[in-house]
């Protein structure tokens, strides 16, 4: 297991938003996390690279115990790519510069090496001709594909996606999901918080349904979507499907 979460609790002040999460992710597995707004999906994802402090419990990622204060969290984060709903590209840098930055700073690549790697990745996400464009000249779907390429430039072992298509116009969702699907096919380990039930069904190896800070139900897409066991899962699916 490349990710192991045991009895994870997370509070913001008095408000306990994760109340005992247990889950694991195997190498090359694609786990989709679904559930209503406010159920703790983003918080769980952010605990996996300690963007949020862990209140109690254990999170082990690629052998690193995240609650161990002696680990260097930057070493862990270098193994984990994250893509957010908002693309967060650097507006004053070109597409290729956005992608080159972290590999040069964190991995010590030369500008030449970083540019070459960036070009390969731009090709992969179908944007090789946008190398010198600035983010503001791109569509949301193109910006999100650049954000994915930027994350991949660090050669992460794990990719975390937090509603990567939720800010996009409907006609741009497909191009981003297609890039994610390719990644899954190549064997990337992925945790994907999403409202795209079609994607979860088709690409997910496993689906976790969260509500009220717990994982209410998990299983294969067929189990969760076609044969939900829990009332709360059924109620949620009735609303979104
Ligand atoms: P989801 O992603 O499923 O919509 P979140 O993980 O964003 O849910 O939020 C779960 C709960 O935690 C919500 O009630 C939210 O208000 C609360 N929360 C999230 N982040 C913070 C924060 N930084 N400070 C205080 N409360 C937060
Ligand atoms: Mg969220």
PDB file of C-alpha atoms and ligand atoms in Angstrom:
ATOM      1  CA  UNK A   1       0.000   0.000   0.000  1.00  0.00           C
ATOM      2  CA  UNK A   2       1.439   3.346  -0.992  1.00  0.00           C
ATOM      3  CA  UNK A   3      -1.086   5.260   1.153  1.00  0.00           C
ATOM      4  CA  UNK A   4      -2.336   3.997   4.515  1.00  0.00           C
ATOM      5  CA  UNK A   5      -4.695   6.094   6.597  1.00  0.00           C
ATOM      6  CA  UNK A   6      -5.616   4.790  10.057  1.00  0.00           C
ATOM      7  CA  UNK A   7      -8.235   6.333  12.303  1.00  0.00           C
ATOM      8  CA  UNK A   8      -7.576   9.834  10.969  1.00  0.00           C
ATOM      9  CA  UNK A   9      -9.222  12.656  12.861  1.00  0.00           C
ATOM     10  CA  UNK A  10      -9.061  16.280  11.806  1.00  0.00           C
ATOM     11  CA  UNK A  11     -10.525  19.216  13.695  1.00  0.00           C
ATOM     12  CA  UNK A  12     -10.647  22.900  12.925  1.00  0.00           C
ATOM     13  CA  UNK A  13     -10.968  24.362  16.426  1.00  0.00           C
ATOM     14  CA  UNK A  14     -13.994  22.728  17.996  1.00  0.00           C
ATOM     15  CA  UNK A  15     -15.256  21.438  14.674  1.00  0.00           C
ATOM     16  CA  UNK A  16     -14.228  17.840  14.009  1.00  0.00           C
ATOM     17  CA  UNK A  17     -14.558  17.406  10.256  1.00  0.00           C
ATOM     18  CA  UNK A  18     -12.901  13.996   9.870  1.00  0.00           C
ATOM     19  CA  UNK A  19     -14.038  11.602  12.565  1.00  0.00           C
ATOM     20  CA  UNK A  20     -12.060   8.426  12.059  1.00  0.00           C
ATOM     21  CA  UNK A  21     -11.041   7.704   8.483  1.00  0.00           C
ATOM     22  CA  UNK A  22      -9.487   4.374   7.523  1.00  0.00           C
ATOM     23  CA  UNK A  23      -8.424   3.800   3.956  1.00  0.00           C
ATOM     24  CA  UNK A  24      -5.606   2.491   1.841  1.00  0.00           C
ATOM     25  CA  UNK A  25      -4.490   3.048  -1.714  1.00  0.00           C
ATOM     26  CA  UNK A  26      -2.404   0.502  -3.576  1.00  0.00           C
ATOM     27  CA  UNK A  27       0.248   1.369  -6.128  1.00  0.00           C
ATOM     28  CA  UNK A  28      -1.289   2.152  -9.544  1.00  0.00           C
ATOM     29  CA  UNK A  29      -4.751   2.233  -8.056  1.00  0.00           C
ATOM     30  CA  UNK A  30      -7.266   4.951  -8.958  1.00  0.00           C
ATOM     31  CA  UNK A  31      -9.494   5.795  -5.999  1.00  0.00           C
ATOM     32  CA  UNK A  32     -12.350   8.220  -6.564  1.00  0.00           C
ATOM     33  CA  UNK A  33     -13.821  10.064  -3.590  1.00  0.00           C
ATOM     34  CA  UNK A  34     -17.422  11.198  -3.881  1.00  0.00           C
ATOM     35  CA  UNK A  35     -19.843  12.754  -1.427  1.00  0.00           C
ATOM     36  CA  UNK A  36     -21.802  15.890  -0.632  1.00  0.00           C
ATOM     37  CA  UNK A  37     -20.262  19.306  -0.179  1.00  0.00           C
ATOM     38  CA  UNK A  38     -18.782  19.728   3.290  1.00  0.00           C
ATOM     39  CA  UNK A  39     -18.344  16.005   3.905  1.00  0.00           C
ATOM     40  CA  UNK A  40     -14.556  16.348   4.308  1.00  0.00           C
ATOM     41  CA  UNK A  41     -13.276  15.219   0.912  1.00  0.00           C
ATOM     42  CA  UNK A  42     -10.844  18.097   0.422  1.00  0.00           C
ATOM     43  CA  UNK A  43      -9.682  17.914   4.013  1.00  0.00           C
ATOM     44  CA  UNK A  44      -8.891  14.214   3.632  1.00  0.00           C
ATOM     45  CA  UNK A  45      -6.945  14.883   0.434  1.00  0.00           C
ATOM     46  CA  UNK A  46      -5.031  17.744   2.075  1.00  0.00           C
ATOM     47  CA  UNK A  47      -4.102  15.515   5.023  1.00  0.00           C
ATOM     48  CA  UNK A  48      -2.382  13.147   2.572  1.00  0.00           C
ATOM     49  CA  UNK A  49       0.375  15.675   1.928  1.00  0.00           C
ATOM     50  CA  UNK A  50      -0.021  17.459   5.241  1.00  0.00           C
ATOM     51  CA  UNK A  51      -1.355  20.654   3.757  1.00  0.00           C
ATOM     52  CA  UNK A  52      -3.517  20.221   6.860  1.00  0.00           C
ATOM     53  CA  UNK A  53      -2.091  19.194  10.204  1.00  0.00           C
ATOM     54  CA  UNK A  54      -3.299  15.815  11.341  1.00  0.00           C
ATOM     55  CA  UNK A  55      -5.207  16.045  14.628  1.00  0.00           C
ATOM     56  CA  UNK A  56      -5.035  12.337  15.489  1.00  0.00           C
ATOM     57  CA  UNK A  57      -4.450   9.022  13.816  1.00  0.00           C
ATOM     58  CA  UNK A  58      -1.840   7.927  11.330  1.00  0.00           C
ATOM     59  CA  UNK A  59      -1.152   8.706   7.689  1.00  0.00           C
ATOM     60  CA  UNK A  60       1.662   6.830   5.971  1.00  0.00           C
ATOM     61  CA  UNK A  61       2.533   7.833   2.402  1.00  0.00           C
ATOM     62  CA  UNK A  62       5.228   5.958   0.517  1.00  0.00           C
ATOM     63  CA  UNK A  63       6.707   4.859   3.831  1.00  0.00           C
ATOM     64  CA  UNK A  64       6.735   8.339   5.385  1.00  0.00           C
ATOM     65  CA  UNK A  65       4.805   8.666   8.646  1.00  0.00           C
ATOM     66  CA  UNK A  66       3.338  12.132   8.205  1.00  0.00           C
ATOM     67  CA  UNK A  67       2.752  12.631  11.921  1.00  0.00           C
ATOM     68  CA  UNK A  68       6.455  12.133  12.577  1.00  0.00           C
ATOM     69  CA  UNK A  69       7.843  15.630  13.069  1.00  0.00           C
ATOM     70  CA  UNK A  70      11.306  14.428  12.035  1.00  0.00           C
ATOM     71  CA  UNK A  71      10.407  13.734   8.411  1.00  0.00           C
ATOM     72  CA  UNK A  72      11.109  16.449   5.894  1.00  0.00           C
ATOM     73  CA  UNK A  73       7.660  17.170   4.543  1.00  0.00           C
ATOM     74  CA  UNK A  74       9.099  18.693   1.375  1.00  0.00           C
ATOM     75  CA  UNK A  75      10.602  15.287   0.522  1.00  0.00           C
ATOM     76  CA  UNK A  76       7.139  13.748   0.789  1.00  0.00           C
ATOM     77  CA  UNK A  77       5.463  16.538  -1.146  1.00  0.00           C
ATOM     78  CA  UNK A  78       7.979  16.123  -3.965  1.00  0.00           C
ATOM     79  CA  UNK A  79       6.526  12.619  -4.487  1.00  0.00           C
ATOM     80  CA  UNK A  80       2.923  13.844  -4.563  1.00  0.00           C
ATOM     81  CA  UNK A  81       1.447  15.960  -7.329  1.00  0.00           C
ATOM     82  CA  UNK A  82      -1.678  17.923  -6.547  1.00  0.00           C
ATOM     83  CA  UNK A  83      -4.188  19.499  -8.898  1.00  0.00           C
ATOM     84  CA  UNK A  84      -6.876  21.805  -7.553  1.00  0.00           C
ATOM     85  CA  UNK A  85     -10.185  23.099  -8.780  1.00  0.00           C
ATOM     86  CA  UNK A  86      -8.527  26.470  -9.397  1.00  0.00           C
ATOM     87  CA  UNK A  87      -5.562  25.956 -11.663  1.00  0.00           C
ATOM     88  CA  UNK A  88      -3.185  28.231  -9.722  1.00  0.00           C
ATOM     89  CA  UNK A  89      -0.730  28.779 -12.576  1.00  0.00           C
ATOM     90  CA  UNK A  90       1.766  31.599 -12.166  1.00  0.00           C
ATOM     91  CA  UNK A  91       0.189  34.359 -14.270  1.00  0.00           C
ATOM     92  CA  UNK A  92       3.426  36.168 -15.112  1.00  0.00           C
ATOM     93  CA  UNK A  93       5.186  33.063 -16.365  1.00  0.00           C
ATOM     94  CA  UNK A  94       4.705  31.352 -19.688  1.00  0.00           C
ATOM     95  CA  UNK A  95       3.337  27.832 -19.908  1.00  0.00           C
ATOM     96  CA  UNK A  96       6.766  26.241 -20.223  1.00  0.00           C
ATOM     97  CA  UNK A  97       8.192  28.403 -17.406  1.00  0.00           C
ATOM     98  CA  UNK A  98       5.351  27.297 -15.151  1.00  0.00           C
ATOM     99  CA  UNK A  99       6.328  23.698 -15.804  1.00  0.00           C
ATOM    100  CA  UNK A 100      10.104  24.203 -15.531  1.00  0.00           C
ATOM    101  CA  UNK A 101      10.113  25.966 -12.184  1.00  0.00           C
ATOM    102  CA  UNK A 102       9.755  23.165  -9.619  1.00  0.00           C
ATOM    103  CA  UNK A 103      11.981  20.603 -11.363  1.00  0.00           C
ATOM    104  CA  UNK A 104      14.779  23.190 -11.459  1.00  0.00           C
ATOM    105  CA  UNK A 105      14.285  24.396  -7.885  1.00  0.00           C
ATOM    106  CA  UNK A 106      13.483  21.117  -6.157  1.00  0.00           C
ATOM    107  CA  UNK A 107      15.003  18.430  -8.381  1.00  0.00           C
ATOM    108  CA  UNK A 108      18.041  20.412  -9.497  1.00  0.00           C
ATOM    109  CA  UNK A 109      17.417  20.037 -13.231  1.00  0.00           C
ATOM    110  CA  UNK A 110      19.200  22.428 -15.578  1.00  0.00           C
ATOM    111  CA  UNK A 111      17.043  24.828 -17.592  1.00  0.00           C
ATOM    112  CA  UNK A 112      17.737  22.731 -20.665  1.00  0.00           C
ATOM    113  CA  UNK A 113      16.659  19.497 -18.977  1.00  0.00           C
ATOM    114  CA  UNK A 114      13.579  21.114 -17.462  1.00  0.00           C
ATOM    115  CA  UNK A 115      12.556  22.562 -20.828  1.00  0.00           C
ATOM    116  CA  UNK A 116      12.953  19.219 -22.572  1.00  0.00           C
ATOM    117  CA  UNK A 117      10.919  17.472 -19.901  1.00  0.00           C
ATOM    118  CA  UNK A 118       8.305  20.222 -20.088  1.00  0.00           C
ATOM    119  CA  UNK A 119       7.976  19.823 -23.852  1.00  0.00           C
ATOM    120  CA  UNK A 120       7.384  16.086 -23.544  1.00  0.00           C
ATOM    121  CA  UNK A 121       4.680  16.738 -20.962  1.00  0.00           C
ATOM    122  CA  UNK A 122       3.024  19.449 -23.039  1.00  0.00           C
ATOM    123  CA  UNK A 123       2.848  16.978 -25.874  1.00  0.00           C
ATOM    124  CA  UNK A 124       1.295  14.453 -23.528  1.00  0.00           C
ATOM    125  CA  UNK A 125      -1.488  16.868 -22.527  1.00  0.00           C
ATOM    126  CA  UNK A 126      -1.926  18.030 -26.126  1.00  0.00           C
ATOM    127  CA  UNK A 127      -0.571  21.571 -25.713  1.00  0.00           C
ATOM    128  CA  UNK A 128       2.846  21.517 -27.350  1.00  0.00           C
ATOM    129  CA  UNK A 129       1.985  24.592 -29.419  1.00  0.00           C
ATOM    130  CA  UNK A 130       1.226  26.605 -26.255  1.00  0.00           C
ATOM    131  CA  UNK A 131       4.740  26.467 -24.829  1.00  0.00           C
ATOM    132  CA  UNK A 132       5.241  30.230 -24.906  1.00  0.00           C
ATOM    133  CA  UNK A 133       1.658  31.275 -24.229  1.00  0.00           C
ATOM    134  CA  UNK A 134       0.640  32.929 -20.963  1.00  0.00           C
ATOM    135  CA  UNK A 135      -2.054  31.376 -18.769  1.00  0.00           C
ATOM    136  CA  UNK A 136      -4.517  34.232 -19.303  1.00  0.00           C
ATOM    137  CA  UNK A 137      -4.626  33.464 -23.034  1.00  0.00           C
ATOM    138  CA  UNK A 138      -5.675  29.845 -22.434  1.00  0.00           C
ATOM    139  CA  UNK A 139      -9.097  28.340 -21.833  1.00  0.00           C
ATOM    140  CA  UNK A 140      -9.835  26.847 -18.429  1.00  0.00           C
ATOM    141  CA  UNK A 141      -9.441  23.360 -19.829  1.00  0.00           C
ATOM    142  CA  UNK A 142      -6.064  24.235 -21.305  1.00  0.00           C
ATOM    143  CA  UNK A 143      -4.939  25.846 -18.048  1.00  0.00           C
ATOM    144  CA  UNK A 144      -5.926  22.765 -16.109  1.00  0.00           C
ATOM    145  CA  UNK A 145      -3.997  20.549 -18.533  1.00  0.00           C
ATOM    146  CA  UNK A 146      -0.940  22.767 -18.002  1.00  0.00           C
ATOM    147  CA  UNK A 147      -1.447  22.410 -14.238  1.00  0.00           C
ATOM    148  CA  UNK A 148      -1.436  18.629 -14.650  1.00  0.00           C
ATOM    149  CA  UNK A 149       1.719  18.788 -16.786  1.00  0.00           C
ATOM    150  CA  UNK A 150       3.334  21.013 -14.158  1.00  0.00           C
ATOM    151  CA  UNK A 151       2.557  18.499 -11.421  1.00  0.00           C
ATOM    152  CA  UNK A 152       3.864  15.626 -13.556  1.00  0.00           C
ATOM    153  CA  UNK A 153       7.138  17.458 -14.186  1.00  0.00           C
ATOM    154  CA  UNK A 154       8.183  16.511 -10.661  1.00  0.00           C
ATOM    155  CA  UNK A 155       7.741  12.840 -11.610  1.00  0.00           C
ATOM    156  CA  UNK A 156       5.450  12.196  -8.649  1.00  0.00           C
ATOM    157  CA  UNK A 157       4.542   8.716  -7.456  1.00  0.00           C
ATOM    158  CA  UNK A 158       1.033   9.814  -6.528  1.00  0.00           C
ATOM    159  CA  UNK A 159      -1.349  12.362  -8.013  1.00  0.00           C
ATOM    160  CA  UNK A 160      -4.107  13.949  -5.945  1.00  0.00           C
ATOM    161  CA  UNK A 161      -6.938  15.707  -7.765  1.00  0.00           C
ATOM    162  CA  UNK A 162      -9.457  17.892  -5.924  1.00  0.00           C
ATOM    163  CA  UNK A 163     -12.444  18.464  -8.199  1.00  0.00           C
ATOM    164  CA  UNK A 164     -10.204  19.259 -11.160  1.00  0.00           C
ATOM    165  CA  UNK A 165     -13.094  19.897 -13.537  1.00  0.00           C
ATOM    166  CA  UNK A 166     -15.538  21.683 -11.242  1.00  0.00           C
ATOM    167  CA  UNK A 167     -14.504  25.182 -12.336  1.00  0.00           C
ATOM    168  CA  UNK A 168     -14.698  24.391 -16.045  1.00  0.00           C
ATOM    169  CA  UNK A 169     -17.376  25.139 -18.585  1.00  0.00           C
ATOM    170  CA  UNK A 170     -19.103  21.856 -19.428  1.00  0.00           C
ATOM    171  CA  UNK A 171     -17.627  21.630 -22.928  1.00  0.00           C
ATOM    172  CA  UNK A 172     -14.071  21.735 -21.482  1.00  0.00           C
ATOM    173  CA  UNK A 173     -14.497  18.980 -18.908  1.00  0.00           C
ATOM    174  CA  UNK A 174     -13.886  16.130 -21.333  1.00  0.00           C
ATOM    175  CA  UNK A 175     -10.403  17.208 -22.434  1.00  0.00           C
ATOM    176  CA  UNK A 176      -9.180  17.266 -18.819  1.00  0.00           C
ATOM    177  CA  UNK A 177     -10.799  13.937 -17.953  1.00  0.00           C
ATOM    178  CA  UNK A 178      -9.166  12.429 -21.064  1.00  0.00           C
ATOM    179  CA  UNK A 179      -5.717  13.445 -19.812  1.00  0.00           C
ATOM    180  CA  UNK A 180      -6.500  11.953 -16.401  1.00  0.00           C
ATOM    181  CA  UNK A 181      -7.734   8.767 -18.004  1.00  0.00           C
ATOM    182  CA  UNK A 182      -4.458   8.425 -19.945  1.00  0.00           C
ATOM    183  CA  UNK A 183      -2.532   8.859 -16.711  1.00  0.00           C
ATOM    184  CA  UNK A 184      -4.594   6.175 -15.019  1.00  0.00           C
ATOM    185  CA  UNK A 185      -4.002   3.835 -17.922  1.00  0.00           C
ATOM    186  CA  UNK A 186      -0.255   4.367 -17.616  1.00  0.00           C
ATOM    187  CA  UNK A 187      -0.415   3.166 -14.019  1.00  0.00           C
ATOM    188  CA  UNK A 188      -0.275   6.399 -12.032  1.00  0.00           C
ATOM    189  CA  UNK A 189      -1.546   6.088  -8.465  1.00  0.00           C
ATOM    190  CA  UNK A 190      -4.392   8.589  -8.228  1.00  0.00           C
ATOM    191  CA  UNK A 191      -6.839   9.845  -5.623  1.00  0.00           C
ATOM    192  CA  UNK A 192      -9.542  11.863  -7.331  1.00  0.00           C
ATOM    193  CA  UNK A 193     -12.230  13.874  -5.568  1.00  0.00           C
ATOM    194  CA  UNK A 194     -14.853  14.336  -8.230  1.00  0.00           C
ATOM    195  CA  UNK A 195     -18.460  15.007  -9.103  1.00  0.00           C
ATOM    196  CA  UNK A 196     -17.953  13.295 -12.448  1.00  0.00           C
ATOM    197  CA  UNK A 197     -19.729  10.032 -11.732  1.00  0.00           C
ATOM    198  CA  UNK A 198     -19.080   8.762 -15.249  1.00  0.00           C
ATOM    199  CA  UNK A 199     -15.359   9.157 -14.721  1.00  0.00           C
ATOM    200  CA  UNK A 200     -15.499   7.488 -11.295  1.00  0.00           C
ATOM    201  CA  UNK A 201     -17.410   4.569 -12.753  1.00  0.00           C
ATOM    202  CA  UNK A 202     -15.222   4.144 -15.793  1.00  0.00           C
ATOM    203  CA  UNK A 203     -11.745   4.935 -14.491  1.00  0.00           C
ATOM    204  CA  UNK A 204     -11.959   4.315 -10.742  1.00  0.00           C
ATOM    205  CA  UNK A 205     -10.741   1.009  -9.384  1.00  0.00           C
ATOM    206  CA  UNK A 206     -12.475   1.869  -6.139  1.00  0.00           C
ATOM    207  CA  UNK A 207     -14.975   4.483  -5.036  1.00  0.00           C
ATOM    208  CA  UNK A 208     -15.191   5.963  -1.529  1.00  0.00           C
ATOM    209  CA  UNK A 209     -18.417   7.652  -0.523  1.00  0.00           C
ATOM    210  CA  UNK A 210     -17.918  10.191   2.268  1.00  0.00           C
ATOM    211  CA  UNK A 211     -20.552  11.910   4.351  1.00  0.00           C
ATOM    212  CA  UNK A 212     -20.214  13.791   7.616  1.00  0.00           C
ATOM    213  CA  UNK A 213     -16.491  13.215   8.012  1.00  0.00           C
ATOM    214  CA  UNK A 214     -16.497   9.444   7.590  1.00  0.00           C
ATOM    215  CA  UNK A 215     -16.272   6.966   4.749  1.00  0.00           C
ATOM    216  CA  UNK A 216     -19.807   5.647   4.701  1.00  0.00           C
ATOM    217  CA  UNK A 217     -19.244   3.075   1.996  1.00  0.00           C
ATOM    218  CA  UNK A 218     -16.546   1.916  -0.368  1.00  0.00           C
ATOM    219  CA  UNK A 219     -16.240  -0.637  -3.086  1.00  0.00           C
ATOM    220  CA  UNK A 220     -15.797  -1.111  -6.787  1.00  0.00           C
ATOM    221  CA  UNK A 221     -17.732   1.337  -8.964  1.00  0.00           C
ATOM    222  CA  UNK A 222     -20.253  -1.405  -9.704  1.00  0.00           C
ATOM    223  CA  UNK A 223     -20.774  -2.101  -6.000  1.00  0.00           C
ATOM    224  CA  UNK A 224     -21.163   1.538  -5.017  1.00  0.00           C
ATOM    225  CA  UNK A 225     -23.130   2.834  -8.004  1.00  0.00           C
ATOM    226  CA  UNK A 226     -25.291  -0.184  -8.834  1.00  0.00           C
ATOM    227  CA  UNK A 227     -25.642  -1.902  -5.466  1.00  0.00           C
ATOM    228  CA  UNK A 228     -25.175   0.715  -2.719  1.00  0.00           C
ATOM    229  CA  UNK A 229     -25.656  -0.835   0.712  1.00  0.00           C
ATOM    230  CA  UNK A 230     -26.118   2.299   2.778  1.00  0.00           C
ATOM    231  CA  UNK A 231     -29.156   4.571   2.838  1.00  0.00           C
ATOM    232  CA  UNK A 232     -26.964   7.674   2.766  1.00  0.00           C
ATOM    233  CA  UNK A 233     -25.163   6.458  -0.347  1.00  0.00           C
ATOM    234  CA  UNK A 234     -28.447   5.756  -2.100  1.00  0.00           C
ATOM    235  CA  UNK A 235     -29.822   9.166  -1.178  1.00  0.00           C
ATOM    236  CA  UNK A 236     -26.706  10.899  -2.511  1.00  0.00           C
ATOM    237  CA  UNK A 237     -26.642   8.916  -5.735  1.00  0.00           C
ATOM    238  CA  UNK A 238     -30.323   9.611  -6.366  1.00  0.00           C
ATOM    239  CA  UNK A 239     -29.520  13.312  -6.336  1.00  0.00           C
ATOM    240  CA  UNK A 240     -26.442  13.219  -8.578  1.00  0.00           C
ATOM    241  CA  UNK A 241     -27.107  10.443 -11.089  1.00  0.00           C
TER     242      UNK A 241
HETATM  243  P1  LIG B   1     -15.689  18.926   0.929  1.00  0.00           P
HETATM  244  O1  LIG B   1     -14.400  19.006   0.181  1.00  0.00           O
HETATM  245  O2  LIG B   1     -16.241  17.537   1.029  1.00  0.00           O
HETATM  246  O3  LIG B   1     -16.716  19.871   0.403  1.00  0.00           O
HETATM  247  P2  LIG B   1     -14.175  20.105   3.087  1.00  0.00           P
HETATM  248  O4  LIG B   1     -13.128  19.119   3.431  1.00  0.00           O
HETATM  249  O5  LIG B   1     -13.775  21.269   2.251  1.00  0.00           O
HETATM  250  O6  LIG B   1     -15.419  19.344   2.440  1.00  0.00           O
HETATM  251  O7  LIG B   1     -14.810  20.692   4.401  1.00  0.00           O
HETATM  252  C1  LIG B   1     -15.303  19.879   5.462  1.00  0.00           C
HETATM  253  C2  LIG B   1     -15.684  20.758   6.614  1.00  0.00           C
HETATM  254  O8  LIG B   1     -14.512  21.364   7.141  1.00  0.00           O
HETATM  255  C3  LIG B   1     -16.614  21.903   6.226  1.00  0.00           C
HETATM  256  O9  LIG B   1     -17.558  22.049   7.255  1.00  0.00           O
HETATM  257  C4  LIG B   1     -15.697  23.089   6.168  1.00  0.00           C
HETATM  258  O10 LIG B   1     -16.382  24.258   6.524  1.00  0.00           O
HETATM  259  C5  LIG B   1     -14.647  22.752   7.204  1.00  0.00           C
HETATM  260  N1  LIG B   1     -13.335  23.355   6.875  1.00  0.00           N
HETATM  261  C6  LIG B   1     -12.584  23.050   5.802  1.00  0.00           C
HETATM  262  N2  LIG B   1     -11.430  23.756   5.798  1.00  0.00           N
HETATM  263  C7  LIG B   1     -11.470  24.538   6.909  1.00  0.00           C
HETATM  264  C8  LIG B   1     -10.570  25.503   7.480  1.00  0.00           C
HETATM  265  N3  LIG B   1      -9.403  25.805   6.915  1.00  0.00           N
HETATM  266  N4  LIG B   1     -10.953  26.104   8.635  1.00  0.00           N
HETATM  267  C9  LIG B   1     -12.126  25.801   9.221  1.00  0.00           C
HETATM  268  N5  LIG B   1     -13.006  24.894   8.736  1.00  0.00           N
HETATM  269  C10 LIG B   1     -12.695  24.280   7.597  1.00  0.00           C
HETATM  270 MG1  LIG B   2     -13.847  20.087  -1.473  1.00  0.00          MG
END
